[in-house]
CSV table of C-alpha atoms in Angstrom, one decimal:
chain,number,residue,atom,x,y,z
A,1,MET,CA,118.3,92.3,37.0
A,2,ASN,CA,120.7,89.4,37.1
A,3,ASN,CA,123.8,89.0,39.2
A,4,GLU,CA,126.1,90.4,36.5
A,5,GLU,CA,123.9,93.4,35.9
A,6,PHE,CA,123.7,94.0,39.6
A,7,LEU,CA,127.5,93.9,40.0
A,8,THR,CA,127.9,96.3,37.0
A,9,ALA,CA,125.4,98.7,38.5
A,10,VAL,CA,127.2,98.6,41.9
A,11,ASP,CA,130.5,99.2,40.2
A,12,ALA,CA,129.1,102.2,38.4
A,13,LYS,CA,127.8,103.7,41.7
A,14,LEU,CA,131.2,103.1,43.4
A,15,THR,CA,132.9,104.9,40.4
A,16,ASP,CA,130.5,107.8,41.0
A,17,CYS,CA,131.4,107.8,44.7
A,18,TYR,CA,135.1,107.9,43.8
A,19,LYS,CA,134.6,110.9,41.4
A,20,LEU,CA,132.8,112.7,44.2
A,21,LEU,CA,135.5,111.9,46.7
A,22,LYS,CA,138.1,113.3,44.3
A,23,GLU,CA,136.1,116.5,43.9
A,24,LYS,CA,135.6,117.0,47.6
A,25,ASN,CA,139.2,116.1,48.4
A,26,ILE,CA,140.3,119.0,46.4
A,27,ALA,CA,137.9,121.3,48.2
A,28,TYR,CA,138.3,120.0,51.8
A,29,SER,CA,141.9,118.8,52.2
A,30,SER,CA,145.1,120.6,52.3
A,31,ASN,CA,148.1,119.9,50.1
A,32,ILE,CA,150.0,118.6,53.1
A,33,ASP,CA,147.2,116.7,54.9
A,34,PRO,CA,144.4,114.9,53.0
A,35,MET,CA,142.7,114.3,56.4
A,36,ASN,CA,142.9,117.9,57.4
A,37,ASN,CA,139.3,118.5,58.2
A,38,PHE,CA,139.1,115.3,60.4
A,39,ASN,CA,142.3,116.2,62.2
A,40,GLN,CA,141.3,119.8,62.8
A,41,PHE,CA,137.9,118.8,64.1
A,42,ALA,CA,139.5,116.2,66.3
A,43,LYS,CA,141.7,118.8,67.8
A,44,LEU,CA,138.8,121.2,68.4
A,45,THR,CA,136.7,118.5,70.1
A,46,GLY,CA,139.4,116.6,71.9
A,47,THR,CA,138.6,113.4,70.0
A,48,THR,CA,140.3,111.3,67.4
A,49,PRO,CA,140.2,111.8,63.6
A,50,GLN,CA,138.2,108.6,63.4
A,51,ASP,CA,135.6,110.0,65.8
A,52,ALA,CA,135.5,113.3,63.9
A,53,LEU,CA,134.9,111.3,60.7
A,54,LEU,CA,132.1,109.4,62.3
A,55,SER,CA,130.5,112.6,63.5
A,56,PHE,CA,130.6,114.0,59.9
A,57,ALA,CA,129.2,110.7,58.6
A,58,GLY,CA,126.5,110.7,61.3
A,59,LYS,CA,125.3,114.1,60.2
A,60,GLN,CA,124.9,112.8,56.7
A,61,VAL,CA,123.0,109.7,57.9
A,62,ILE,CA,120.6,111.9,59.8
A,63,GLN,CA,120.0,114.1,56.7
A,64,ILE,CA,119.3,111.0,54.6
A,65,TYR,CA,116.9,109.7,57.2
A,66,ASN,CA,115.1,113.0,57.4
A,67,LYS,CA,114.7,113.2,53.6
A,68,GLN,CA,113.0,109.8,53.3
A,69,GLY,CA,110.3,110.1,50.7
A,70,ARG,CA,112.1,113.0,49.0
A,71,GLN,CA,114.6,111.0,46.9
A,72,ASN,CA,114.1,113.5,44.1
A,73,ASP,CA,116.0,116.0,46.1
A,74,PRO,CA,119.4,116.4,44.3
A,75,THR,CA,121.3,116.2,47.6
A,76,TYR,CA,119.8,112.9,48.7
A,77,LYS,CA,122.0,110.7,46.5
A,78,GLU,CA,125.0,112.9,47.1
A,79,ARG,CA,124.6,112.4,50.8
A,80,ILE,CA,124.5,108.6,50.4
A,81,MET,CA,127.7,108.8,48.4
A,82,ASP,CA,129.2,111.0,51.1
A,83,VAL,CA,128.5,108.3,53.7
A,84,ILE,CA,130.1,105.6,51.4
A,85,ASN,CA,133.1,107.8,51.0
A,86,TYR,CA,133.4,108.5,54.7
A,87,PHE,CA,133.5,104.8,55.5
A,88,ALA,CA,136.1,104.3,52.7
A,89,ILE,CA,138.2,107.0,54.3
A,90,LEU,CA,137.7,105.4,57.7
A,91,LEU,CA,139.1,102.1,56.2
A,92,VAL,CA,142.2,104.1,55.1
A,93,MET,CA,142.6,105.6,58.5
A,94,LEU,CA,142.4,102.2,60.2
A,95,ASP,CA,145.2,101.0,57.9
A,96,GLU,CA,147.5,103.9,58.8
């Protein structure tokens, strides 16, 4: 794989992540607050929305780690994409 092929492959993966983010945003956000789950969890736990997001991301990282060697599991790649999306959302939170 050369550099151009690598960048094209990464672009394709990030596009897949974005598609998954859009699907999950419909399922998990509210019409009023796209950060609803993070805000609600932060209120329940007395933390910040950023801390709530990191908790959700941490759960996914643990699941990825626990599934090492089972990359054929259909949830394995989705969990990796979830972590990428959580950190993209964190970047948006930091800009607010």
